[in-house]
Tab-separated table of C-alpha atoms in Angstrom:
chain	number	residue	atom	x	y	z
A	275	ALA	CA	14.026	12.510	-5.041
A	276	GLN	CA	11.991	10.866	-8.126
A	277	SER	CA	8.595	13.184	-9.181
A	278	VAL	CA	4.948	12.435	-10.979
A	279	THR	CA	3.450	14.585	-14.279
A	280	GLN	CA	0.484	13.882	-15.150
A	281	LEU	CA	-0.345	17.145	-17.774
A	282	ASP	CA	-4.040	16.555	-18.449
A	283	SER	CA	-5.975	16.784	-15.734
A	284	GLN	CA	-9.089	16.751	-17.983
A	285	VAL	CA	-9.577	14.358	-20.994
A	286	PRO	CA	-13.227	13.817	-22.210
A	287	VAL	CA	-13.974	11.308	-25.479
A	288	PHE	CA	-16.557	9.888	-27.287
A	289	GLU	CA	-17.692	6.065	-26.199
A	290	GLU	CA	-15.419	3.904	-28.974
A	291	ALA	CA	-12.945	6.483	-29.682
A	292	PRO	CA	-9.055	5.737	-28.379
A	293	VAL	CA	-7.429	7.466	-25.886
A	294	GLU	CA	-4.535	7.883	-24.154
A	295	LEU	CA	-3.242	9.324	-21.352
A	296	ARG	CA	0.035	10.648	-20.790
A	297	CYS	CA	2.056	9.934	-17.501
A	298	ASN	CA	6.029	11.438	-16.972
A	299	TYR	CA	7.766	10.624	-13.917
A	300	SER	CA	11.720	11.614	-13.127
A	301	SER	CA	13.788	9.567	-10.913
A	302	SER	CA	17.615	9.053	-11.368
A	303	VAL	CA	17.343	5.644	-10.181
A	304	SER	CA	15.570	2.812	-11.544
A	305	VAL	CA	11.712	2.528	-11.504
A	306	TYR	CA	8.400	0.346	-10.627
A	307	LEU	CA	5.680	2.326	-12.357
A	308	PHE	CA	1.766	2.180	-11.834
A	309	TRP	CA	-1.754	3.882	-13.240
A	310	TYR	CA	-4.527	3.401	-10.589
A	311	VAL	CA	-8.449	3.739	-11.368
A	312	GLN	CA	-10.379	5.349	-8.798
A	313	TYR	CA	-14.188	5.919	-9.080
A	314	PRO	CA	-16.066	8.150	-7.296
A	315	ASN	CA	-15.596	7.467	-3.390
A	316	GLN	CA	-13.517	4.910	-4.062
A	317	GLY	CA	-10.323	3.375	-3.084
A	318	LEU	CA	-7.833	3.012	-5.727
A	319	GLN	CA	-7.558	-0.077	-7.970
A	320	LEU	CA	-5.014	-0.953	-9.769
A	321	LEU	CA	-4.887	-1.118	-13.779
A	322	LEU	CA	-1.425	-1.848	-14.299
A	323	LYS	CA	2.348	-2.007	-13.693
A	324	TYR	CA	5.662	-2.327	-15.191
A	325	LEU	CA	8.709	-3.434	-12.983
A	326	SER	CA	10.644	-4.990	-15.406
A	327	GLY	CA	10.663	-7.328	-18.562
A	328	SER	CA	9.033	-6.141	-20.927
A	329	THR	CA	7.909	-2.327	-22.223
A	330	LEU	CA	4.100	-3.136	-23.263
A	331	VAL	CA	2.019	-3.647	-20.692
A	332	LYS	CA	-1.773	-4.892	-20.569
A	333	GLY	CA	-3.530	-4.263	-16.679
A	334	ILE	CA	-7.663	-4.987	-16.786
A	335	ASN	CA	-10.745	-3.566	-18.789
A	336	GLY	CA	-8.834	-3.809	-22.453
A	337	PHE	CA	-5.937	-1.017	-20.644
A	338	GLU	CA	-2.358	-1.243	-21.453
A	339	ALA	CA	0.471	0.778	-21.341
A	340	GLU	CA	3.959	1.091	-22.241
A	341	PHE	CA	7.457	1.643	-20.414
A	342	ASN	CA	9.411	3.996	-22.991
A	343	LYS	CA	12.728	4.705	-20.596
A	344	SER	CA	14.097	7.462	-22.948
A	345	GLN	CA	11.526	9.332	-22.733
A	346	THR	CA	10.513	8.455	-19.309
A	347	SER	CA	7.647	8.428	-19.807
A	348	PHE	CA	4.761	5.510	-19.242
A	349	HIS	CA	1.324	6.406	-20.709
A	350	LEU	CA	-1.833	3.962	-21.037
A	351	ARG	CA	-4.390	3.400	-24.066
A	352	LYS	CA	-7.030	2.138	-24.453
A	353	PRO	CA	-8.243	0.983	-28.096
A	354	SER	CA	-11.939	1.486	-27.349
A	355	VAL	CA	-13.320	3.289	-23.694
A	356	HIS	CA	-16.598	2.724	-23.080
A	357	ILE	CA	-18.810	4.770	-20.658
A	358	SER	CA	-18.552	2.640	-17.746
A	359	ASP	CA	-14.769	3.854	-17.584
A	360	THR	CA	-15.212	7.552	-17.125
A	361	ALA	CA	-12.978	7.594	-13.194
A	362	GLU	CA	-9.714	9.199	-12.542
A	363	TYR	CA	-6.768	7.800	-13.293
A	364	PHE	CA	-4.067	8.169	-11.338
A	365	CYS	CA	-0.120	7.223	-12.476
A	366	ALA	CA	1.957	6.779	-9.658
A	367	VAL	CA	5.993	5.201	-8.856
A	368	ASN	CA	8.302	3.737	-6.366
A	369	THR	CA	11.874	2.968	-6.721
A	370	GLY	CA	11.564	-0.018	-4.533
A	371	PHE	CA	10.967	1.100	-1.690
A	372	GLN	CA	7.515	0.355	-1.483
A	373	LYS	CA	6.526	4.077	-1.283
A	374	LEU	CA	4.748	5.604	-4.378
A	375	VAL	CA	4.559	9.072	-5.567
A	376	PHE	CA	1.141	10.284	-7.613
A	377	GLY	CA	0.421	12.017	-10.298
A	378	THR	CA	-1.801	14.943	-10.307
A	379	GLY	CA	-4.775	12.759	-11.391
A	380	THR	CA	-6.620	12.816	-14.602
A	381	ARG	CA	-9.968	12.307	-14.692
A	382	LEU	CA	-11.359	10.692	-17.364
A	383	LEU	CA	-15.233	11.991	-18.968
A	384	VAL	CA	-16.646	9.594	-21.782
A	385	SER	CA	-19.737	10.476	-23.490
A	386	PRO	CA	-22.831	8.998	-25.355
B	219	GLY	CA	-6.054	-12.365	-3.404
B	220	ALA	CA	-4.975	-8.589	-2.093
B	221	VAL	CA	-8.364	-7.431	-0.395
B	222	VAL	CA	-8.018	-4.331	2.010
B	223	SER	CA	-10.784	-2.994	3.999
B	224	GLN	CA	-11.418	0.210	5.886
B	225	HIS	CA	-13.963	0.761	8.812
B	226	PRO	CA	-15.805	2.345	8.925
B	227	SER	CA	-16.617	3.490	4.976
B	228	TRP	CA	-17.709	7.233	6.685
B	229	VAL	CA	-18.227	9.238	9.840
B	230	ILE	CA	-19.898	12.282	10.585
B	231	CYS	CA	-18.471	13.881	14.105
B	232	LYS	CA	-18.236	16.991	16.104
B	233	SER	CA	-15.921	18.653	15.939
B	234	GLY	CA	-12.887	18.798	19.022
B	235	THR	CA	-13.408	14.363	19.137
B	236	SER	CA	-11.587	12.001	17.865
B	237	VAL	CA	-12.192	9.385	15.638
B	238	LYS	CA	-10.508	6.158	14.731
B	239	ILE	CA	-10.434	4.762	11.228
B	240	GLU	CA	-9.039	0.285	11.013
B	241	CYS	CA	-7.275	-0.548	7.986
B	242	ARG	CA	-7.248	-4.297	7.882
B	243	SER	CA	-5.470	-6.376	5.601
B	244	LEU	CA	-7.862	-9.710	5.173
B	245	ASP	CA	-6.450	-12.584	3.548
B	246	PHE	CA	-2.412	-11.789	3.103
B	247	GLN	CA	-0.133	-9.994	5.895
B	248	ALA	CA	0.832	-6.804	5.357
B	249	THR	CA	4.746	-5.935	6.823
B	250	THR	CA	3.823	-2.316	6.124
B	251	MET	CA	0.805	-0.116	5.861
B	252	PHE	CA	-0.308	3.500	4.191
B	253	TRP	CA	-2.132	6.207	4.910
B	254	TYR	CA	-2.827	8.298	2.262
B	255	ARG	CA	-4.739	11.373	3.453
B	256	GLN	CA	-7.278	13.231	-0.233
B	257	PHE	CA	-8.937	16.285	-0.843
B	258	PRO	CA	-11.554	16.540	-3.054
B	259	LYS	CA	-10.230	16.228	-6.568
B	260	GLN	CA	-6.720	16.548	-5.790
B	261	SER	CA	-4.194	13.085	-5.546
B	262	LEU	CA	-3.317	11.121	-2.842
B	263	MET	CA	-0.592	12.650	0.166
B	264	LEU	CA	1.322	9.959	1.901
B	265	MET	CA	1.031	10.849	6.108
B	266	ALA	CA	2.776	8.457	6.602
B	267	THR	CA	4.601	4.910	6.859
B	268	SER	CA	3.283	2.078	9.195
B	269	ASN	CA	5.712	-1.269	10.352
B	270	GLU	CA	4.221	-3.847	12.489
B	271	GLY	CA	5.203	-2.860	16.181
B	272	SER	CA	7.396	-0.151	15.165
B	273	LYS	CA	7.081	3.473	15.338
B	274	ALA	CA	5.612	5.291	12.151
B	275	THR	CA	7.339	7.611	9.845
B	276	TYR	CA	5.332	10.415	9.184
B	277	GLU	CA	5.792	13.018	5.697
B	278	GLN	CA	6.714	16.462	6.537
B	279	GLY	CA	4.292	18.719	7.601
B	280	VAL	CA	1.709	15.730	9.228
B	281	GLU	CA	1.508	16.255	12.818
B	282	LYS	CA	1.850	12.818	14.759
B	283	ASP	CA	0.679	14.253	17.555
B	284	LYS	CA	-2.548	14.392	15.982
B	285	PHE	CA	-3.332	11.199	13.062
B	286	LEU	CA	-2.061	8.599	15.753
B	287	ILE	CA	-0.503	5.520	13.871
B	288	ASN	CA	-0.674	2.001	15.088
B	289	HIS	CA	0.432	-0.778	14.044
B	290	ALA	CA	-0.454	-3.744	16.464
B	291	SER	CA	-0.290	-6.437	13.831
B	292	LEU	CA	0.577	-7.887	10.590
B	293	THR	CA	-3.071	-7.336	9.070
B	294	LEU	CA	-4.764	-4.085	11.151
B	295	SER	CA	-3.299	-0.599	11.469
B	296	THR	CA	-5.656	2.339	12.750
B	297	LEU	CA	-4.914	5.531	11.973
B	298	THR	CA	-7.054	8.170	15.232
B	299	VAL	CA	-7.813	11.692	14.528
B	300	THR	CA	-7.947	13.802	17.534
B	301	SER	CA	-9.495	16.794	18.640
B	302	ALA	CA	-11.050	16.688	14.978
B	303	HIS	CA	-11.775	20.364	13.249
B	304	PRO	CA	-13.572	20.696	10.682
B	305	GLU	CA	-9.960	21.287	7.808
B	306	ASP	CA	-9.931	17.383	9.010
B	307	SER	CA	-11.976	16.291	7.051
B	308	SER	CA	-10.919	14.021	3.593
B	309	PHE	CA	-10.692	10.865	2.467
B	310	TYR	CA	-8.809	9.235	3.759
B	311	ILE	CA	-7.084	5.564	2.511
B	312	CYS	CA	-5.265	3.920	3.642
B	313	SER	CA	-2.369	0.483	1.820
B	314	ALA	CA	-1.115	-2.911	2.848
B	315	GLY	CA	2.070	-4.388	1.617
B	316	THR	CA	4.709	-6.721	1.965
B	317	SER	CA	8.125	-7.140	2.352
B	318	GLY	CA	10.022	-8.188	-1.407
B	319	THR	CA	6.815	-6.745	-3.650
B	320	ASN	CA	6.833	-2.993	-5.134
B	321	GLU	CA	2.943	-3.589	-4.756
B	322	GLN	CA	0.184	-1.870	-2.415
B	323	PHE	CA	-3.323	-2.558	-2.268
B	324	PHE	CA	-5.741	-0.432	-1.421
B	325	GLY	CA	-8.851	0.105	1.341
B	326	PRO	CA	-11.152	0.883	-0.057
B	327	GLY	CA	-11.666	4.793	1.842
B	328	THR	CA	-12.759	7.149	5.091
B	329	ARG	CA	-14.565	9.531	4.670
B	330	LEU	CA	-14.295	11.326	7.315
B	331	THR	CA	-17.057	15.147	8.263
B	332	VAL	CA	-16.311	16.804	10.773
B	333	LEU	CA	-18.959	19.653	11.475
């Protein structure tokens, strides 16, 4: 069975600083990987996804992630964050049957 | 494209009553819909998967008689919380997917508060 680990429950950062949110997964088969963002009292919005092809994936709002098969990681990065990026970020994996397994989430707190 | 709506966005009900939450795919046909539950400051937990025209598949530990799921059409799924109790208070989120894709599109969620 697949699982997702987000080691950082909370990441505080100053505005305009770079940020990396870590995600590691475990699966015995090929995976599809996703990052979602959730603002308070809202549903999930897809930031980016890796299905195949280039391991560097660019998403919305200036975010990008790199799929690293040898390290079973899919870390999310942004070179310069804004106050508006403050939200909960979820990494998720599926193995092609649409069923998603989510990590526990990382709260990104951007301060001025 | 790929918009999913939920109704209501929030609901308050008395203990013992039943509450129905609707999930609609507005601009695509959803062969599969998923229902999640999210407690404060926690991740999403999959409750069940429903395919149009067939019975839902519930995750382990989810009471199928308490959380009734109906997926009557390719654009509508409903979740009914029967005989709700305060411990059922939560944020319920649905998502929809189409066959042949690996992506789910999420609704905005429904906040249920049971008094």
